[in-house]
XYZ file of C-alpha atoms in Angstrom:
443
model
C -3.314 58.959 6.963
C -4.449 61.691 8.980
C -7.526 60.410 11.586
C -9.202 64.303 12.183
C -12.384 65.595 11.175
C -12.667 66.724 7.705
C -14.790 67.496 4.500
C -14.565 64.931 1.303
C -13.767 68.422 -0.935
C -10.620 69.162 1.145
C -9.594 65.645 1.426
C -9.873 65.158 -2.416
C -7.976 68.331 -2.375
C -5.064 66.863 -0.095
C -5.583 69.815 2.158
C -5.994 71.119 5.500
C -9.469 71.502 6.355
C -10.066 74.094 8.509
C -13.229 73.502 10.661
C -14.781 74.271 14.377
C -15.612 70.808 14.442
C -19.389 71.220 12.747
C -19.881 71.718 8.912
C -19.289 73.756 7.095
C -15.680 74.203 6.960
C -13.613 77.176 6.020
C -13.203 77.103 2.259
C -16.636 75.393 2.098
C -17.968 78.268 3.614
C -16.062 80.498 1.158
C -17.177 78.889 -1.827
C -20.813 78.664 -0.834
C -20.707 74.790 -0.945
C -23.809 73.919 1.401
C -23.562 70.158 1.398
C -20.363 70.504 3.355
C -20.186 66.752 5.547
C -17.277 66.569 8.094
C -16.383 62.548 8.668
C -13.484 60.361 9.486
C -11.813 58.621 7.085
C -12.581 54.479 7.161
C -9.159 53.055 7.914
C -8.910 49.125 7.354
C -8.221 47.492 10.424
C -5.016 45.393 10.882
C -4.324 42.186 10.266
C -3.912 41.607 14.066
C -7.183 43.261 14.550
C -9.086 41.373 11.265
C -8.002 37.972 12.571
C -9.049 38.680 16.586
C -12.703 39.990 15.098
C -12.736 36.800 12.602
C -11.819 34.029 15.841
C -14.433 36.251 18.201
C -16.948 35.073 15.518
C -16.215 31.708 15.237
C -16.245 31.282 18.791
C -18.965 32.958 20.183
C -20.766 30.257 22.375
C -24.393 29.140 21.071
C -26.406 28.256 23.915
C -28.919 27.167 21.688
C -27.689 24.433 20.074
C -24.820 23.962 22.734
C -26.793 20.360 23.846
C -27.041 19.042 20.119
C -23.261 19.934 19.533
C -22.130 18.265 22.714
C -23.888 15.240 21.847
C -22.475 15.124 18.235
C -18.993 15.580 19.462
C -19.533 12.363 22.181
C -20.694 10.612 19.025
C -17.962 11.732 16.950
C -14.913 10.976 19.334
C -15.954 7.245 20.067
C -13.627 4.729 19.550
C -14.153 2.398 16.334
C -11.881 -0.216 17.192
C -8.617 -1.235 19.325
C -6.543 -0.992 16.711
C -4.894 2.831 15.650
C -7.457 5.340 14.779
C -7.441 6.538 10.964
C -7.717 10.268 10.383
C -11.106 9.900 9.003
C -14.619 9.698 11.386
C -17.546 10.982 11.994
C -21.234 10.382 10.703
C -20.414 10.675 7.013
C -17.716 8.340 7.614
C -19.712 5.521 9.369
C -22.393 5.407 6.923
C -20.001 5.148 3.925
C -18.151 2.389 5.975
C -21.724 0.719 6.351
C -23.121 1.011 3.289
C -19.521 -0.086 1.690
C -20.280 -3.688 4.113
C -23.224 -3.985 2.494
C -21.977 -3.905 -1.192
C -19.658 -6.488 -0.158
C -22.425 -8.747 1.635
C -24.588 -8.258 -1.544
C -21.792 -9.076 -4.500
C -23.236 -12.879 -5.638
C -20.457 -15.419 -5.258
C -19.991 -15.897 -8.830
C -19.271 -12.456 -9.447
C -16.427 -12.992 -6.424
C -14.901 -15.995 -7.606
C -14.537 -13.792 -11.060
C -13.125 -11.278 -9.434
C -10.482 -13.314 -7.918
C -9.998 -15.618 -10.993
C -9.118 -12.282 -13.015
C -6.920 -10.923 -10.058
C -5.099 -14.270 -10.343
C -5.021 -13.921 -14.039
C -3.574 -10.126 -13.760
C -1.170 -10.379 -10.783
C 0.718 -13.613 -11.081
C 3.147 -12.128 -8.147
C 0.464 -12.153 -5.641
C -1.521 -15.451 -6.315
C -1.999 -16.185 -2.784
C -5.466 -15.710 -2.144
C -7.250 -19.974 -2.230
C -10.043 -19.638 -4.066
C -12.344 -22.253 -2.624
C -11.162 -21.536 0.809
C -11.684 -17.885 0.893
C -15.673 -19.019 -0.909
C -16.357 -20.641 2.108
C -15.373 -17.909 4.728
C -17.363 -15.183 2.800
C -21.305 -14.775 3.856
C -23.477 -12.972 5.441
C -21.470 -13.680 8.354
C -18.400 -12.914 6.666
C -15.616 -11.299 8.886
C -13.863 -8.265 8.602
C -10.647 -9.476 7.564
C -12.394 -11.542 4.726
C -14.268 -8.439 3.784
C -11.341 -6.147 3.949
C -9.064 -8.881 1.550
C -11.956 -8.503 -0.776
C -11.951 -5.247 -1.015
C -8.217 -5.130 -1.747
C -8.954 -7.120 -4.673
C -12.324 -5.444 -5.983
C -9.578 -2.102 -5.743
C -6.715 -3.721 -7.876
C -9.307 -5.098 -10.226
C -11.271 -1.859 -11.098
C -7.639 -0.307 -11.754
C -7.579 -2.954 -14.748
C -10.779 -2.157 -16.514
C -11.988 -5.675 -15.846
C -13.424 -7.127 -19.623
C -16.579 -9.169 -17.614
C -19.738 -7.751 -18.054
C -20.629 -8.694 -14.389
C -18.071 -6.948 -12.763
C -18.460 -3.631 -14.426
C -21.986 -4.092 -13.077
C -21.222 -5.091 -9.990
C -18.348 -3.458 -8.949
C -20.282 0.231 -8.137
C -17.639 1.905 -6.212
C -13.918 3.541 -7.334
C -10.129 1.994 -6.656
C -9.938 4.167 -3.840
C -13.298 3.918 -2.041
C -12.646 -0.156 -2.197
C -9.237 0.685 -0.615
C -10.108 3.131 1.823
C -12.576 0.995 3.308
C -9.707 -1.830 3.535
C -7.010 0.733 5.089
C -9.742 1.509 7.861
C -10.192 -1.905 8.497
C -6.902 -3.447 9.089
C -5.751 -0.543 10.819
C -7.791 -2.032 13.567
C -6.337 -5.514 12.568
C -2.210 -4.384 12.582
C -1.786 -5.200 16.004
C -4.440 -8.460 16.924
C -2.878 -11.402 16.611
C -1.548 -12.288 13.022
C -3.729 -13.752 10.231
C -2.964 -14.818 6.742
C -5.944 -12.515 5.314
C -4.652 -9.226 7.141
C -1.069 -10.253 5.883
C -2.697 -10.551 2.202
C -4.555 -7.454 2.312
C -1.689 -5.811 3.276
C 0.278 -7.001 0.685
C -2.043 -6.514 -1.819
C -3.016 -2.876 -0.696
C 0.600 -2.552 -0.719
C 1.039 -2.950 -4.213
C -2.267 -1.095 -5.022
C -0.358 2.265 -3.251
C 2.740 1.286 -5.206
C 0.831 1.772 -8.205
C -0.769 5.204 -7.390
C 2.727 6.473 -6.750
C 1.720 6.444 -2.843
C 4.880 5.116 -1.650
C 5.145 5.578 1.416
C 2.183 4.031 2.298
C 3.536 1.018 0.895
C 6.739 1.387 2.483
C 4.286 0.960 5.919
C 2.633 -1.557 4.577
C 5.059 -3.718 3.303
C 8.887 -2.548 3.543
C 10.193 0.201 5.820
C 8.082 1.405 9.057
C 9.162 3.501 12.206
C 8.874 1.259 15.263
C 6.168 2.420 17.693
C 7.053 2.238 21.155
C 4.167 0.701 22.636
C 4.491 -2.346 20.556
C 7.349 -4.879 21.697
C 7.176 -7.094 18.904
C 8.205 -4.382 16.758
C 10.927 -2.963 18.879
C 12.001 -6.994 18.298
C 13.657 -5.558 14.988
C 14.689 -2.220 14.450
C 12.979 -1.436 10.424
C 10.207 -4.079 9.825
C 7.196 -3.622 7.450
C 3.738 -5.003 8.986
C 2.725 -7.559 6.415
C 6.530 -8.940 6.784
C 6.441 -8.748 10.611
C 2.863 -10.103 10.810
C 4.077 -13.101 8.619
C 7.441 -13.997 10.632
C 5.333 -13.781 13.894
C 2.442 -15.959 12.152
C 5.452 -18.181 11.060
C 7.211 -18.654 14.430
C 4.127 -19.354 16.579
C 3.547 -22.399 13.666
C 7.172 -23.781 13.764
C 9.171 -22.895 17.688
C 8.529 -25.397 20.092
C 7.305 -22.627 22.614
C 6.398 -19.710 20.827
C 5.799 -16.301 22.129
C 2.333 -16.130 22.313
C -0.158 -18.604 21.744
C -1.427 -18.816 18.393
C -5.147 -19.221 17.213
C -5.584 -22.875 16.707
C -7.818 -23.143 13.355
C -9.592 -26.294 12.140
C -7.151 -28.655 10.952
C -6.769 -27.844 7.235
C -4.197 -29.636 4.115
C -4.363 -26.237 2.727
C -3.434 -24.150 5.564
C 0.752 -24.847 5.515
C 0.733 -24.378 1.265
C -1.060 -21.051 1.670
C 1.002 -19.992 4.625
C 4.284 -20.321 2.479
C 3.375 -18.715 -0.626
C 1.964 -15.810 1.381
C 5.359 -15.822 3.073
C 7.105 -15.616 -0.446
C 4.838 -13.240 -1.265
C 5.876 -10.599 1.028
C 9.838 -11.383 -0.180
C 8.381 -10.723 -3.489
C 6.585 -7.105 -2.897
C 9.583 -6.715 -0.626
C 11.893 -7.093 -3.048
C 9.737 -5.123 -5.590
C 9.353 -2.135 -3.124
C 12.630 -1.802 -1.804
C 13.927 -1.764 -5.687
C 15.332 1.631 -6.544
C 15.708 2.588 -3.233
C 18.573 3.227 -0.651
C 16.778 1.024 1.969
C 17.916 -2.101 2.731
C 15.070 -5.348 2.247
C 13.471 -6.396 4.986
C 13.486 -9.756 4.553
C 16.722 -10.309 2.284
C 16.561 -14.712 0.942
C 19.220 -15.543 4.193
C 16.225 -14.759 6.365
C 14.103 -16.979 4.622
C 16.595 -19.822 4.931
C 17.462 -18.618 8.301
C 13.699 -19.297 8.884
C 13.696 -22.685 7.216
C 10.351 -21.627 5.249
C 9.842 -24.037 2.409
C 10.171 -23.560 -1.647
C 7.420 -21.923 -2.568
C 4.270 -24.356 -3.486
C 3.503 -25.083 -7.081
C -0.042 -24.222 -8.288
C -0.771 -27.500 -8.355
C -0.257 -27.607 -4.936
C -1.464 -25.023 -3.830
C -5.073 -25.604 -5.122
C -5.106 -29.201 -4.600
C -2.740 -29.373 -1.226
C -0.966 -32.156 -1.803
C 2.911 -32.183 -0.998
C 1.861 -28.604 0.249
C 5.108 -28.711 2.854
C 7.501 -28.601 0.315
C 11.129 -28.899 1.117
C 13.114 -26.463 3.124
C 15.148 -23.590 1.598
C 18.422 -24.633 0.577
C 21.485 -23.327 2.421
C 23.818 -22.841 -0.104
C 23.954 -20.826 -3.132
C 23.024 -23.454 -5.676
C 18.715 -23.365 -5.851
C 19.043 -25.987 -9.189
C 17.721 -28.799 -6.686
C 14.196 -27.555 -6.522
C 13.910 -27.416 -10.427
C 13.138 -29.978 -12.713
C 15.471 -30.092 -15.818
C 15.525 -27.713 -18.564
C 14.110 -30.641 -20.930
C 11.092 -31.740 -18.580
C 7.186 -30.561 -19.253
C 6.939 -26.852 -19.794
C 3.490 -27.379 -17.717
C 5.968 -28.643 -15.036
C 7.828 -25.249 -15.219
C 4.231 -23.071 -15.203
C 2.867 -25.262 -12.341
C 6.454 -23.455 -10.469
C 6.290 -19.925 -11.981
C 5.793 -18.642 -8.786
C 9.205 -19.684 -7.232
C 10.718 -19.229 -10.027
C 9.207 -15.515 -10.375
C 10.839 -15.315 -6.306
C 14.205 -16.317 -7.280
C 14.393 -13.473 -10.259
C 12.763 -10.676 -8.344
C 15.897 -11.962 -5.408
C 18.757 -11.103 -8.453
C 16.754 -8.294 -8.881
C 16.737 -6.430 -6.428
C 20.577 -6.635 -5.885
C 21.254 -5.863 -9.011
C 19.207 -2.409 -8.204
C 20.561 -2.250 -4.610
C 23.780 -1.952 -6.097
C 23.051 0.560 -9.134
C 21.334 2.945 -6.181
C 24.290 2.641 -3.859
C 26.837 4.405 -6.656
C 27.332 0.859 -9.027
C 30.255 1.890 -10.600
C 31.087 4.902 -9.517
C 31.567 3.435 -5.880
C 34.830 3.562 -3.813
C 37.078 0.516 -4.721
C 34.721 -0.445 -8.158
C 37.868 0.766 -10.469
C 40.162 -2.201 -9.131
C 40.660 -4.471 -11.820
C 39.194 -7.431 -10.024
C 35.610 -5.560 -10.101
C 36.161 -4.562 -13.675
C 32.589 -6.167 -15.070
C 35.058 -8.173 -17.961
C 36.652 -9.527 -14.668
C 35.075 -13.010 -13.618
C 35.153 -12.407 -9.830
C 33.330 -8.561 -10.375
C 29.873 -8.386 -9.129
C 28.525 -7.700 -12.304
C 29.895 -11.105 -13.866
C 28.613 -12.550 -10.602
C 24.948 -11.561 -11.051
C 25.105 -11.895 -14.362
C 26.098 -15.668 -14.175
C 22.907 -15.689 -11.966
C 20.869 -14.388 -14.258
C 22.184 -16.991 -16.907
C 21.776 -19.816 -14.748
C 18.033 -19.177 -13.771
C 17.323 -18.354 -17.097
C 18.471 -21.915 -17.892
C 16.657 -23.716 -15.077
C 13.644 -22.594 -17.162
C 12.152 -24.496 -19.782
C 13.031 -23.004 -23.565
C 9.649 -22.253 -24.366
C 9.314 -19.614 -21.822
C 11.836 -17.645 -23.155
C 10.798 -15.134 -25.553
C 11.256 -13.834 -28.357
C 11.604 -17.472 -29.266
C 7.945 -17.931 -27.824
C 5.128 -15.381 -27.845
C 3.059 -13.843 -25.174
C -0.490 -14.625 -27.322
C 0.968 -18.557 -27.069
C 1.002 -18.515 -23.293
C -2.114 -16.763 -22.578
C -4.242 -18.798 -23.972
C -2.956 -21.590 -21.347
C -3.680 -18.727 -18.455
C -0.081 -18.112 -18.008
C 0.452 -14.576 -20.357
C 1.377 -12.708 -17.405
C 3.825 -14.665 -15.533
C 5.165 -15.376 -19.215
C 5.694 -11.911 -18.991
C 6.760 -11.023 -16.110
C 9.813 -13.739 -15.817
C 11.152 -12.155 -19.511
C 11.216 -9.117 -18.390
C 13.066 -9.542 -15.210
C 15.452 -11.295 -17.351
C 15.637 -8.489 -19.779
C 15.680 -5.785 -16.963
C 19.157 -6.906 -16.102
């Protein structure tokens, strides 16, 4: 476009206009036109030029307010915690993360132990929160970790559409407000020494992500994580998840005769070893669910447990009550029928131990789906006739003979279709009902 001096006529025109440099131009002056205006045209600037003006604007300096800003930023950049930073700060964020501390602090105990009692009732694969003990830690004086664990569970509760009138009223906030607050928190909790709560949290944040399709998140929590550097204990093994890591460590300082580092002595408690183990079987649980349909290998794969020695899982009996809480160590060979009672026993005996028996089928599981993800059939070598699935020493007669022989450690009235779902919730078990049919039908 040309950049000289000329008349809107002659430019409409698309031709020369022929001027002194002052109006009026040549064929303005011809045709009498008096209104003759000689301009530039208004070229846009560049992009180059557009986005140098734009950042000159942004930055220009105000001296005015350059005190207040400092200030703000000092404010802004302080440290929360010793733990890693979150991406999230600032004013905004501290007064959401106080006002969310005292929602917590305000919830009356009864509406707590509801919330728990219908977390139990919902999520039979993570019953490893103790109800009375966890009533006694939380108070006005409540710690973090307590507060964090209960905001894991407010989060996975709301997701349900709880049916109590109390905690509709009571539970003000969203899923992901309860478990924002709780990421924020144990993020400065990851790498203090381990604690059952933080471990629980995780593992039920874990399968609050898992849920939301977030999976990486749970992969960090839980399952797969990237080593950092500056943390030895994690170096220790090359792929750990936190919760799993957290536990083993928690684990070891209990059991070797000199541990690592010295653990927190608590108050002597019954309860303390029964909650310890199922929390441990709890992460081989949501490791075994979250490493399902995946081409990662589990973190903790059963070996490692017995490796570990870390007992059968408690019953609920148990586990409430704490008696016999030590349980017996993991077998070492393949056969698990010891820890079982007999198919023809109480099918209250076989409830009170749905939660080992829930470990055992998410174990078969989980190989079975390793092995459809890594090619099943269509594998190198799977065309032999010795791994034909007719062929008794194939893996697929293998794990199916596993399936068929838990299925008939359990008693015959959990199987279903023989037994319905309404029969078993009215005793509190629908859900573990549930969920040991359809691992069995999963197959």
């Amino acid at each position: 476009m040309r950049s000289s001096l000329s008349c809107e006529s002659c430019r409409r025109s698309k031709i020369r206009c022929v001027n002194s440099g002052t109006p009026p131009c040549t064929k303005c002056e011809k045709s009498g036109k008096l209104d003759c205006t000689l301009t530039r045209p208004q070229v846009p600037p560049t992009r180059r030029a557009a986005r140098r003006a734009r950042r000159a604007t942004e930055e220009a300096p105000s001296t005015s307010y350059s005190h207040d800003v400092d200030s703000q930023r000092l404010l802004v950049s302080a440290p929360q915690s010793r733990g890693p930073a979150t991406p999230s700060s600032g004013l905004e964020h501290r007064d959401g993360r106080e006002e969310m501390e005292g929602h917590l602090e305000q919830i009356p105990k009864d509406v707590v132990f509801i919330a728990l009692e219908a977390f139990w009732r919902k999520f039979p694969e993570l019953r490893v929160i103790h109800p009375s003990s966890f009533m006694e830690s939380f108070g006005s004086t409540c710690p973090r970790e307590s507060k964090a664990l209960l905001a894991t569970v407010l989060a996975m509760t709301k997701t349900q559409k709880p049916d109590s009138d109390r905690l509709r009223t009571q539970i003000l906030f969203p899923s992901e407000r309860y478990a924002s607050y709780a990421c924020d928190v144990l993020a400065a909790c990851i790498l203090q020494p381990p604690d059952v709560k933080v471990i629980q949290a995780l593992l039920i944040l874990t399968l609050y992500e898992w849920g939301t399709r977030d999976f990486h998140k749970a992969w960090m929590h839980c399952g797969e994580m990237v080593p950092e550097p500056q943390d030895l204990t994690i170096l220790l093994t090359p792929r750990a998840g936190i919760a799993i890591r957290m536990m083993q460590l928690l684990h070891s300082s209990r059991v070797a005769p000199f541990p690592l580092e010295i653990p927190r002595r608590s108050e002597p408690n019954s309860l303390t070893p029964a909650i310890e183990t199922r929390t441990f079987w709890a992460c081989f649980i949501m490791d075994c669910m979250v490493s399902s349909g995946t081409y990662n290998p589990r973190v903790l794969p059963k070996p490692e447990m017995r490796k570990l020695n870390v007992p059968r899982p408690p019953t609920s009996t148990e586990f409430a009550l704490g008696a016999g809480s030590s349980g017996q160590p993991e077998p070492s060979g393949e056969d698990d029928a010891a820890p079982y009672p007999p198919a023809n026993s109480s099918v209250y005996l076989d409830l009170d131990r749905g939660f080992g028996i829930m470990a055992d089928g998410f174990d078969i599981y989980s190989d079975i789906m390793a092995f459809v993800f890594n090619d099943g059939r269509k594998a190198p070598g799977m065309c032999l006739p010795e791994n034909c699935p007719w062929a008794p020493t194939s893996p697929v007669a293998c794990w199916r003979r596993r399936l068929e022989e838990w299925r008939l450690k359990q008693h015959p009235r959990l199987h279903y279709p023989d037994n319905s779902v309404a029969a078993h919730a009215t005793l509190g078990y629908g859900e573990s009902f549930v969920y040991l049919n359809l691992l069995y039908y999963q197959r």
